[in-house]
Each structure stands twice: as structure tokens, then as C-alpha cells.
Short mmCIF file of C-alpha atoms and ligand atoms in Angstrom, two decimals:
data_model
loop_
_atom_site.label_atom_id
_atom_site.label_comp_id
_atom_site.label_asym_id
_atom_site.label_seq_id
_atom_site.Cartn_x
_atom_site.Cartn_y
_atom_site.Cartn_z
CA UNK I 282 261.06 219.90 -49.35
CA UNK I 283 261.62 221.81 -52.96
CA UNK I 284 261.49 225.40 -53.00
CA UNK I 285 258.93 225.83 -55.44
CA UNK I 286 257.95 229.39 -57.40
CA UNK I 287 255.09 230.41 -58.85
CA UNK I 288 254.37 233.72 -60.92
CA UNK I 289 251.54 234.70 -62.70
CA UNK I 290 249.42 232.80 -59.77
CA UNK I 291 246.74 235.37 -60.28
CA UNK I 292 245.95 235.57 -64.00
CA UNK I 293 243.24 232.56 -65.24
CA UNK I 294 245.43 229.62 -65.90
CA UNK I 295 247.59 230.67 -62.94
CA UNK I 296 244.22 230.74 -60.41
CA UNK I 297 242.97 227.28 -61.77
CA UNK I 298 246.31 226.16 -61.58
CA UNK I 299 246.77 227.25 -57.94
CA UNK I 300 242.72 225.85 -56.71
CA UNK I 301 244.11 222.52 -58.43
CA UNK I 302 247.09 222.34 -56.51
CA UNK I 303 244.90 222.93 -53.41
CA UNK I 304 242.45 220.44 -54.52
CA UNK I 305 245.00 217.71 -54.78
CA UNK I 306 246.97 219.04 -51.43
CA UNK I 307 250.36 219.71 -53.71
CA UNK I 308 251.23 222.44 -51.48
CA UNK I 309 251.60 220.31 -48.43
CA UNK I 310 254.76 218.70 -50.63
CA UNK I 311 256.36 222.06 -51.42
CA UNK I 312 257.99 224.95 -49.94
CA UNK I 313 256.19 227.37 -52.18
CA UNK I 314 256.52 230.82 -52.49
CA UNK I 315 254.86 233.73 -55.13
CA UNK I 316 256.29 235.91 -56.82
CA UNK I 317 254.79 239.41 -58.74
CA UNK I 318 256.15 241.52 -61.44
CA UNK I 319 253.72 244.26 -60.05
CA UNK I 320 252.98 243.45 -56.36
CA UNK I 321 256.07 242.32 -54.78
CA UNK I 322 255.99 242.58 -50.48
CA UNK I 323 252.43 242.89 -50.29
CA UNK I 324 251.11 239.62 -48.33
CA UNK I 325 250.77 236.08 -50.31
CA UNK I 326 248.29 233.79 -50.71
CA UNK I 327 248.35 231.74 -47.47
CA UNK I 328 248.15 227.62 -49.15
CA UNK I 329 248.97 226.18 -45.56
CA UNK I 330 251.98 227.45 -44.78
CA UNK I 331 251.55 230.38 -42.75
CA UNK I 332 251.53 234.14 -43.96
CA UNK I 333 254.13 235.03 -45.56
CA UNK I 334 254.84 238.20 -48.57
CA UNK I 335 255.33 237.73 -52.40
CA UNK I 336 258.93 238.01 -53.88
CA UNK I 337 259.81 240.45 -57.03
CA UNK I 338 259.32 238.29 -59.93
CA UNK I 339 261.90 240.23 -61.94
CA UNK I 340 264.54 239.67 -59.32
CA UNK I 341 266.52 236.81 -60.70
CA UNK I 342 268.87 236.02 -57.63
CA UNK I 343 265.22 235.83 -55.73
CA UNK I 344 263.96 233.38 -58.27
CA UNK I 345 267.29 231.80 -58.35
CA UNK I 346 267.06 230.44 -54.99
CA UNK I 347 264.44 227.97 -56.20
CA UNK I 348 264.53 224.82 -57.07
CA UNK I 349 261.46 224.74 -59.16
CA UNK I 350 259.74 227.71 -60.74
CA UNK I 351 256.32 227.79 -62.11
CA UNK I 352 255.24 230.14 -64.40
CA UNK I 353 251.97 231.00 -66.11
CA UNK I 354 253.09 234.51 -66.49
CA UNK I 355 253.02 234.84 -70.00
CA UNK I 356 255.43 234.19 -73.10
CA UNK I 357 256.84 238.04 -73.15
CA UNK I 358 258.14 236.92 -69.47
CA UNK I 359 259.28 233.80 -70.10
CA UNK I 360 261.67 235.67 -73.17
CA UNK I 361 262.59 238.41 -70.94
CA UNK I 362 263.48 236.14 -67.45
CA UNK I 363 264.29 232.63 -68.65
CA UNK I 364 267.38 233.22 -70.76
CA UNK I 365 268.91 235.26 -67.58
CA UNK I 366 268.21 232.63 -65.09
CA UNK I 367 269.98 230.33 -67.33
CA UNK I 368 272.69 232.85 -67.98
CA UNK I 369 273.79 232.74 -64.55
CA UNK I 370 274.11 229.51 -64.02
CA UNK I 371 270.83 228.32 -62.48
CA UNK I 372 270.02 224.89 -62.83
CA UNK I 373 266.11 224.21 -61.64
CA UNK I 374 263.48 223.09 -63.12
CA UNK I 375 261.45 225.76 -65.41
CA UNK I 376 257.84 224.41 -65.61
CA UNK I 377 255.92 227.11 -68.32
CA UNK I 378 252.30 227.11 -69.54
CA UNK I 379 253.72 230.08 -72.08
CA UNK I 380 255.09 228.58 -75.79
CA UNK I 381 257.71 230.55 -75.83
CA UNK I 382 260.39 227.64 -75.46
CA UNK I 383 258.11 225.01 -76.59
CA UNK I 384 259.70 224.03 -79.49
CA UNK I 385 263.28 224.41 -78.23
CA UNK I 386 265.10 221.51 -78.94
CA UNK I 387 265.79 220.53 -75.24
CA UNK I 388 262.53 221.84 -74.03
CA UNK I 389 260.30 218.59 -73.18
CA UNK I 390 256.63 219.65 -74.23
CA UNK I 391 254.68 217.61 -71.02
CA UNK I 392 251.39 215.84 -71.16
CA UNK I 393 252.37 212.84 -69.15
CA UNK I 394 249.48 210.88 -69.48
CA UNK I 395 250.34 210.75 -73.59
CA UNK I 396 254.24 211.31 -73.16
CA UNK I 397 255.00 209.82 -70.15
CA UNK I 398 257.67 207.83 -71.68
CA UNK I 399 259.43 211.29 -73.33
CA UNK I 400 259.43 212.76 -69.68
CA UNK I 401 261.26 210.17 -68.28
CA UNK I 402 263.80 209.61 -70.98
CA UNK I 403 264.60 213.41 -71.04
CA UNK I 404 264.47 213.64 -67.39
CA UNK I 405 267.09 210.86 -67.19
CA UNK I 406 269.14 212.66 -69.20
CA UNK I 407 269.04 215.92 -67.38
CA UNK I 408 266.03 217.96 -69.65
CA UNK I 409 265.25 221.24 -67.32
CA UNK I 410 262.63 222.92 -69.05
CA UNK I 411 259.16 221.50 -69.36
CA UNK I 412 256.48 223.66 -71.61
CA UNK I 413 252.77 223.13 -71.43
CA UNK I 414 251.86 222.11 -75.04
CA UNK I 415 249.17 224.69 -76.64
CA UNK I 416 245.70 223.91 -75.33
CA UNK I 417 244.57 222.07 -78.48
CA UNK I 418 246.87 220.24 -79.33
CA UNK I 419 246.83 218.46 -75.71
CA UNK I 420 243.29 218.24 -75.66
CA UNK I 421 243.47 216.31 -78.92
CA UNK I 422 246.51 213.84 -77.92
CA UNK I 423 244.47 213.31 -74.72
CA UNK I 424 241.56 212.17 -76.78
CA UNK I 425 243.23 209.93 -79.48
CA UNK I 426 246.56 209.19 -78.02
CA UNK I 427 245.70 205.83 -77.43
CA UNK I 428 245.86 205.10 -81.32
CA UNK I 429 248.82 207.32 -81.75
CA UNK I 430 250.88 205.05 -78.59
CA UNK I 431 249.64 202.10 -80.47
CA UNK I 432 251.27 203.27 -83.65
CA UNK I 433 247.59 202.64 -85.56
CA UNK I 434 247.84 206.49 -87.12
CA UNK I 435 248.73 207.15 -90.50
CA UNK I 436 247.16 210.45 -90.30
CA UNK I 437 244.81 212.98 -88.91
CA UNK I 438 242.46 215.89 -89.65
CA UNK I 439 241.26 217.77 -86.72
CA UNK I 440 238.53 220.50 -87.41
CA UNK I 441 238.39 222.82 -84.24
CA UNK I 442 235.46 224.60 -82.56
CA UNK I 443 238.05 226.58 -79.91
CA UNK I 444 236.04 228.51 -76.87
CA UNK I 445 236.66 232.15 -75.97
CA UNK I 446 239.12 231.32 -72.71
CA UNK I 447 241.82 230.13 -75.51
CA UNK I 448 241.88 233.78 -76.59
CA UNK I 449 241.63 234.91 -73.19
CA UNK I 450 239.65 236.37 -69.86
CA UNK I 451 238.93 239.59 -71.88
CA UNK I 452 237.71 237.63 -74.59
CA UNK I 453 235.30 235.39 -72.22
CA UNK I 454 233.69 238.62 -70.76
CA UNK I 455 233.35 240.76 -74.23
CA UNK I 456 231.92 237.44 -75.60
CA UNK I 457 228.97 237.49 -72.76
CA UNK I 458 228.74 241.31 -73.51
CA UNK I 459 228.11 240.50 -77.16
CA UNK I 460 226.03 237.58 -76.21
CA UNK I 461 223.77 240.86 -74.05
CA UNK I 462 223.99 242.70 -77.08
CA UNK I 463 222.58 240.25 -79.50
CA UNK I 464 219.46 239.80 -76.52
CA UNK I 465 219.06 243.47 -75.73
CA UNK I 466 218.82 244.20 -79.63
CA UNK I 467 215.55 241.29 -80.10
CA UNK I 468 214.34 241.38 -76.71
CA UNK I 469 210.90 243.79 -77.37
CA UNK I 470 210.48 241.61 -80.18
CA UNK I 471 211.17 237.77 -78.16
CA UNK I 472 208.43 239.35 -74.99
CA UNK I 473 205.62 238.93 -78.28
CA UNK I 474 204.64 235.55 -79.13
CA UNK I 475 203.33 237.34 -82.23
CA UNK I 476 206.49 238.70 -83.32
CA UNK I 477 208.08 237.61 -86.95
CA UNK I 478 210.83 235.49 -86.58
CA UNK I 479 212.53 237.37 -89.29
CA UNK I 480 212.20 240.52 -87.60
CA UNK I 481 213.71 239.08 -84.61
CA UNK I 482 216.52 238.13 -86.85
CA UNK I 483 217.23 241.34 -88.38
CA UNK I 484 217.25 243.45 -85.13
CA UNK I 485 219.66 240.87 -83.69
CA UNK I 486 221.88 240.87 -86.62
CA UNK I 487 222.10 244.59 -87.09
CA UNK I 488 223.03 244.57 -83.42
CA UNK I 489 226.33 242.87 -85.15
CA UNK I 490 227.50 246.71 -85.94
CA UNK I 491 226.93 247.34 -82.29
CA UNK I 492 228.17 245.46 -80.41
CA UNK I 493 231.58 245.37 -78.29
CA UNK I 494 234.75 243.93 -80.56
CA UNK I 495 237.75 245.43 -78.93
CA UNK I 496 239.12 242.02 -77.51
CA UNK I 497 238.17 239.35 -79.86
CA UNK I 498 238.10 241.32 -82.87
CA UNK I 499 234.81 240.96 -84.76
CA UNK I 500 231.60 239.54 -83.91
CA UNK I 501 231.88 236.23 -82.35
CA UNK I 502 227.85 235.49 -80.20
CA UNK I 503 225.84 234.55 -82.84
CA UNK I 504 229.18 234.10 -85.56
CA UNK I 505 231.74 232.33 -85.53
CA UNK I 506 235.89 233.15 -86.57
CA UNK I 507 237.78 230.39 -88.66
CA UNK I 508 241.13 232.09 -87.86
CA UNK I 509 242.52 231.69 -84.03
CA UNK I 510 245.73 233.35 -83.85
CA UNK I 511 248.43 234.81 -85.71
CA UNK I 512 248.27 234.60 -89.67
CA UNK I 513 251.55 232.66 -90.76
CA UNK I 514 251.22 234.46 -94.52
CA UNK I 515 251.48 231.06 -96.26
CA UNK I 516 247.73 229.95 -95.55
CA UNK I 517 247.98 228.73 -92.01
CA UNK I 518 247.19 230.24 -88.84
CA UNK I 519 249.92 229.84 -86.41
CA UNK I 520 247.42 227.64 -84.35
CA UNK I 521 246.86 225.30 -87.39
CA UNK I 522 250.53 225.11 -87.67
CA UNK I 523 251.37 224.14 -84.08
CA UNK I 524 248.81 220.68 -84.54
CA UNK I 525 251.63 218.68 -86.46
CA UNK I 526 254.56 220.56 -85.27
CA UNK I 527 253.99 220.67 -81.72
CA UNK I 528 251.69 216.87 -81.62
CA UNK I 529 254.59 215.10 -83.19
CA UNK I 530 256.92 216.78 -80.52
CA UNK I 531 255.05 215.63 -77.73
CA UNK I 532 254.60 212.27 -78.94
CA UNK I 533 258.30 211.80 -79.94
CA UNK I 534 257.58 211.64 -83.35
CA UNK I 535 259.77 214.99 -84.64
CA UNK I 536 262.01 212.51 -86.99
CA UNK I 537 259.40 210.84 -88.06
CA UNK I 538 256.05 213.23 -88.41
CA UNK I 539 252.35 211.62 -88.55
CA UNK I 540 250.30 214.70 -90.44
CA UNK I 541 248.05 216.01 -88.63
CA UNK I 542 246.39 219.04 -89.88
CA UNK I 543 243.14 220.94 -90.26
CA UNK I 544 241.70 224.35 -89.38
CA UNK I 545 240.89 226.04 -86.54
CA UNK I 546 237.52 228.22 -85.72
CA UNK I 547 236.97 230.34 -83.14
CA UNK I 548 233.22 230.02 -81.26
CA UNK I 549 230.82 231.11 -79.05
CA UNK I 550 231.96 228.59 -76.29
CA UNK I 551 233.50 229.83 -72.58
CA UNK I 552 235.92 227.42 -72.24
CA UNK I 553 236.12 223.63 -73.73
CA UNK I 554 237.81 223.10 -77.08
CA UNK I 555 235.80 220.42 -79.24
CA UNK I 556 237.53 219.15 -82.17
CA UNK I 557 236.23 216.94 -84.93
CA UNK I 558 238.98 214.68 -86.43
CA UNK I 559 239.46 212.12 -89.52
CA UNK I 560 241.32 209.44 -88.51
CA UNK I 561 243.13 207.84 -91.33
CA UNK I 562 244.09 204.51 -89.87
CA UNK I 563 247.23 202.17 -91.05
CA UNK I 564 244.49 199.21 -91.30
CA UNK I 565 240.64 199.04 -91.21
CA UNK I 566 239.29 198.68 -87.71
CA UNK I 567 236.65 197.40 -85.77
CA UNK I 568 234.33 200.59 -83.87
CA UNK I 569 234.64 198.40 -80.88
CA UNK I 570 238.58 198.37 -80.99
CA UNK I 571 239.26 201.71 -81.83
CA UNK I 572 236.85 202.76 -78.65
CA UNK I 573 238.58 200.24 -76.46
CA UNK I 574 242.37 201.65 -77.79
CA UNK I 575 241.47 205.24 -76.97
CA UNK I 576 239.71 204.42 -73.37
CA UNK I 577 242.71 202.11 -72.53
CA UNK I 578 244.86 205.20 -72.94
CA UNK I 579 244.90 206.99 -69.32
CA UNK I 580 241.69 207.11 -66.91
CA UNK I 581 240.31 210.67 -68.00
CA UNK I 582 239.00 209.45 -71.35
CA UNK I 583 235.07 209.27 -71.33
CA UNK I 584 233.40 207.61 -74.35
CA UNK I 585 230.10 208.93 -75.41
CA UNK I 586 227.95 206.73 -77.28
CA UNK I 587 227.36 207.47 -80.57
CA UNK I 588 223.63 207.93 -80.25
CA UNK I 589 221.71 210.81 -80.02
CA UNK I 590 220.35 211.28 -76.71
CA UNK I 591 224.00 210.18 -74.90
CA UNK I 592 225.87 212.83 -77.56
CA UNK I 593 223.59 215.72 -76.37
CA UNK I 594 224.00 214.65 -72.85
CA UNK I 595 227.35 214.12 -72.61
CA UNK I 596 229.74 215.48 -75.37
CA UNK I 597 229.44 219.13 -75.17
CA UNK I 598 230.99 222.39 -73.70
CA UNK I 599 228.12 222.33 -71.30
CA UNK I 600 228.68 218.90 -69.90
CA UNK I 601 232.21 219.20 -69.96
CA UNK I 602 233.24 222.51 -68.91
CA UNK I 603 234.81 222.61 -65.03
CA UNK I 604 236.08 218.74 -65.00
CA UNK I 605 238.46 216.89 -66.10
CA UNK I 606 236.94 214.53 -68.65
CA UNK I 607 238.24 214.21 -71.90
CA UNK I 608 235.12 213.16 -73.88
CA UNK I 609 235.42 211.74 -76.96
CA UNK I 610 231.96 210.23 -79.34
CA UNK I 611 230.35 210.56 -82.66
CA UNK I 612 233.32 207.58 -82.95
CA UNK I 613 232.13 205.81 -86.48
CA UNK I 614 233.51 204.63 -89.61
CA UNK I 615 233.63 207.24 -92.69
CA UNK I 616 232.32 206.23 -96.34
CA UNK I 617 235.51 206.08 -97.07
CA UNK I 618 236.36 203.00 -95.47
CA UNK I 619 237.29 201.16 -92.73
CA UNK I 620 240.21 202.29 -91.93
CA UNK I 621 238.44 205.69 -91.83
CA UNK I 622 237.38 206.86 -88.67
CA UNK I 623 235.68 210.26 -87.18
CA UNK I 624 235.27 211.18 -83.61
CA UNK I 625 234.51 214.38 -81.92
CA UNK I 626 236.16 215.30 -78.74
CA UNK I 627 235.10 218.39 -76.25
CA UNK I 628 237.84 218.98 -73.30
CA UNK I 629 238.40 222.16 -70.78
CA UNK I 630 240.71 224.28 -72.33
CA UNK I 631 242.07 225.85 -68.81
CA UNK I 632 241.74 222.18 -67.00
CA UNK I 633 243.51 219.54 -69.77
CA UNK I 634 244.59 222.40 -71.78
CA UNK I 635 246.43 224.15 -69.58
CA UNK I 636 246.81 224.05 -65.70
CA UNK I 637 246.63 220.71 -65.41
CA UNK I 638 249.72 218.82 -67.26
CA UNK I 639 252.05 221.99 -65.42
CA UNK I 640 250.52 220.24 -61.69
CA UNK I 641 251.25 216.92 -62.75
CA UNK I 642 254.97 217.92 -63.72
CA UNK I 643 255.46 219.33 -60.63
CA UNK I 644 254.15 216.48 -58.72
CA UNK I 645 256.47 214.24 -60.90
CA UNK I 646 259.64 216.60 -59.93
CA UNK I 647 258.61 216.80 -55.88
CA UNK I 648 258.43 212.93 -56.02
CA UNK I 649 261.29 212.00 -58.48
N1 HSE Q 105 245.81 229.37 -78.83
C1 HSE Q 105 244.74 228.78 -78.11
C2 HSE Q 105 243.44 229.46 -78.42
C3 HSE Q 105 244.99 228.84 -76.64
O1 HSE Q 105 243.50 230.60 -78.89
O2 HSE Q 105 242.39 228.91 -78.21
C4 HSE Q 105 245.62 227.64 -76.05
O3 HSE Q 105 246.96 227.43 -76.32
#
């Protein structure tokens, strides 16, 4: 049985990663053991294997003695522990939800039910590091990488709508408290039927001075922010940046780009990433096709009919939030043409975006 470790266990892609891996029963197929930068000794989560008390995660002849580490510590960790592991010789598998390494040349960015193919050619040739891709940019190769696999793209526009858990768990809770705010501010006014609906709105919107900003920055219940992450100084934010850089790297495609680019907003969502894309396709294509393409691509694709009642139903945060689907509708031609098509895609960011493409690569290393 692999020794398998796992740090940052607790934080919020570490705790979905770990109810997951109890979900599927992964820990009966590892020897796993935690580790803590702050809690080290103090008794470990018991996943079926008996009490037992977490390691120090800065002790690299501890973590050495594993075969597999998992870590959803953070990138500052990953740059302070990684390079010394490596230093000394060790020669397990790193499995990372953190970018810091992502676009190392022999890191393997892993989504294996688009890349399966680019695992298995860098694991035959002895890759060692394998990076979670940003949340995104998965989400959006596990909607349309059925057209990408069939080589059909000649590019792509995605417009994101990105929910507070990208940013993170103090983000999700001041966005709720600024969600309170906006309520407490109208809330005399809502209780009277009578009220003017303008005066409702100006209470709530002066409550925009008010309200609680410290994590996400500005006012983000009843706003929205079209910047998500570091400003690059040449007009992109680094999350607009990592679309084509870090897509075309997970599809294989580094020599040989497809653009994809757009622009990425910030909004009032918990934690699904929607995304609205332009497809610009090599050839015109049938509706039928392309919707056939993408739901050929792996089983977690869910296509929403393009009709009202099914699109309100099924291809929102709401619906989507807490499950694996990858749901994918408004699918229709453009005016453009028909080789034109949009889509819009909603996926959990902590689920597809995250946690689970780490799981599956450990799954895929216990049973290689
Ligand atoms: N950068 C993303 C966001 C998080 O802010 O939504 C997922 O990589």
C-alpha cells in the first residue's frame, strides 16, 4: 500500500478533497497519513485506519518517507517545501492544487478526463509532479473539451461569471455579510407593501459605503468585479492570462496554441464558475453535432436544453453547486455563422475545479 501525505487537509479544498476521498473509499487503498505546519502530534483525522497523530509538515525527512504527497496547502508552501524535497533526492509523486509549479516545464497540469492521454505519456516517461490546473480553466476544458480532443477549435472566447469560493472561504462569508448588509439597509422599507421601489433602492445602495470589504475588496452583493486576481500591467488579469496559457498546457497544445481568451468577473455566486464562450469553429456545424461532441467527451457533461424553462432549471449556480455535473446549454449558432457557436457552462469551483482532478490522480498513481 502507498504511503500517501496530505497537508492542508483542513483548509476548503483540502476538507472537500478529504469527504471525496471518503465518499469514493480512496483511503481504504492508501496508507495515509496528515501532516500540519501548525498542529503537528495532536491526534489525526481517523479515515479507517485507526487513531493515529499528524506529522510536522515542515519536516522534510517526515514527508520524505512518502511515496505520494498531497498538498492543498497553498502556493507559498509549495515554493518553500517542494524545491527541498527535491533537493534531497526524493523521488515521489507531488500531487498540488497550488499553481505554483503549474507551468513548469515537467510539471503535468492533470484533468484526466480532458488530458488523459498527457498523463499517461508523461507518466511513462517518469513526470513526478502533477498540478491541479486553476479552477476555470478546468471547468471550461471539462465543458468543451470534447471539440478541443476532436481538433474542431480554431478559437475561443470565454466570458466568466467566477463565484466567491475562487477568491476564497473569507471571501464566501464577507460576501453573505454584505449580502445582510444590503437586506438590513432596505428591510423597514421591503416589511411595507407601500414602500417606493426607488427608495428601497437608494437605502440598499448607500448601504454600499457600509458594508464589510476587507476580504474581497469592494462591494461585490448587489455588484459585481470584472478583475479576479492579480493585475498583469499590460491589460490582463493574471486569471485572464492563465485561460490560453495554462488550457493549451493541459491539452498538449503549448507548441501549437488554440487562443482562447476573454475576461474574467467576479460575482455574487458561493461557489460554481459559469462561463459564457464563443466558439469559433474550423467548419460550420450542425447544433446537434456539436452537443453530441461535447457529451461524448467523459460522463460528467450534462446538456441543458436551450429553452427557457430547462436553462432556469438546470444551468445555474443553484442547480449545480455541491455535484459534480459539468452543465453546459444556451448551445446555439451566433449571427455570425455557422461555424459560430455560444454555450454557457456553470461547474463547482471546489468539486471540478479543484479537489476533484487531485483524487483522481491519486487513484491513477495507487492503481498504476
Ligand atoms: N483564481 C480563481 C478565482 C480560483 O479567483 O476564482 C481558482 O483557481
Amino acid at each position: 500500500m502507498k504511503r500517501v501525505g496530505l497537508i492542508g487537509w483542513r483548509g476548503m479544498v483540502g476538507s472537500v478533497l478529504v469527504a471525496r476521498m471518503r465518499e469514493e473509499g480512496d483511503f481504504a487503498a492508501i496508507d495515509p497519513h496528515f501532516f500540519s505546519t501548525t498542529q503537528a502530534s495532536k491526534p489525526a483525522p481517523d479515515v479507517g485506519h485507526g487513531p493515529s497523530r499528524l506529522g510536522d509538515a515542515n519536516d522534510t525527512a517526515a514527508l520524505a518517507a512518502c511515496d505520494i504527497l498531497v498538498s492543498c496547502q497553498g502556493g507559498d508552501y509549495t515554493e518553500a517545501v517542494h524545491p527541498k524535497l527535491r533537493a534531497a533526492g526524493w523521488r515521489g509523486h507531488w500531487i498540488d492544487a497550488a499553481s505554483a509549479l503549474r507551468l513548469q516545464d515537467d510539471a503535468v497540469i492533470i484533468l484526466d478526463p480532458v488530458n488523459r492521454p498527457v498523463i499517461d505519456a508523461a507518466l511513462a516517461t517518469g513526470a513526478r509532479d502533477w498540478i491541479g490546473g486553476n479552477c476555470t480553466v478546468s471547468l471550461m476544458l471539462m465543458a468543451f473539451g470534447g471539440l478541443f480532443r476532436a481538433g474542431l477549435v480554431e478559437w475561443m472566447t470565454t466570458m466568466t461569471y467566477q463565484a466567491a469560493s475562487g477568491a476564497g472561504a473569507q471571501q464566501m462569508r464577507e460576501l453573505l455579510q454584505q449580502m445582510g448588509a444590503l437586506h438590513t439597509a432596505a428591510r423597514g422599507l421591503l416589511d411595507d407593501p407601500a414602500s417606493a421601489i426607488i427608495d428601497i433602492d437608494r437605502r440598499a445602495m448607500a448601504a454600499f459605503d457600509a458594508m464589510p470589504v476587507a476580504a474581497i475588496g469592494a462591494p461585490l452583493a448587489g455588484s459585481l468585479l470584472p478583475w479576479v486576481d492579480r493585475d498583469l500591467g499590460n491589460g490582463y488579469s493574471r486569471e485572464e492570462f492563465k485561460a490560453g496559457a495554462e488550457g493549451n498546457k493541459i491539452l498538449g497544445l503549448a507548441s501549437t496554441p488554440v487562443p482562447i481568451d476573454g475576461l474574467c468577473v467576479r460575482i455574487g455566486a458561493m461557489r460554481c464558475h459559469s462561463q459564457a464562450v464563443t466558439i469559433k469553429l474550423k467548419e460550420a456545424m450542425p447544433i446537434s453535432e456539436v452537443e453530441r461532441t461535447l457529451a461524448a467527451a467523459h460522463p460528467w457533461v450534462r446538456i441543458v436544453l436551450n429553452e427557457r424553462e430547462a436553462t432556469l432549471a438546470g444551468l445555474t449556480p443553484a442547480a449545480v453547486t455541491g455535484t459534480l455535473d459539468i452543465a453546459v446549454g444556451r448551445i446555439r449558432h451566433l449571427a455570425m455563422g455557422d461555424d459560430f457557436v455560444t454555450a454557457f457552462t456553470v461547474g463547482d469551483q471546489l468539486l471540478w475545479g479543484a479537489a476533484e482532478p487531485l483524487r483522481r490522480m491519486l487513484r491513477l498513481l495507487i492503481e498504476a
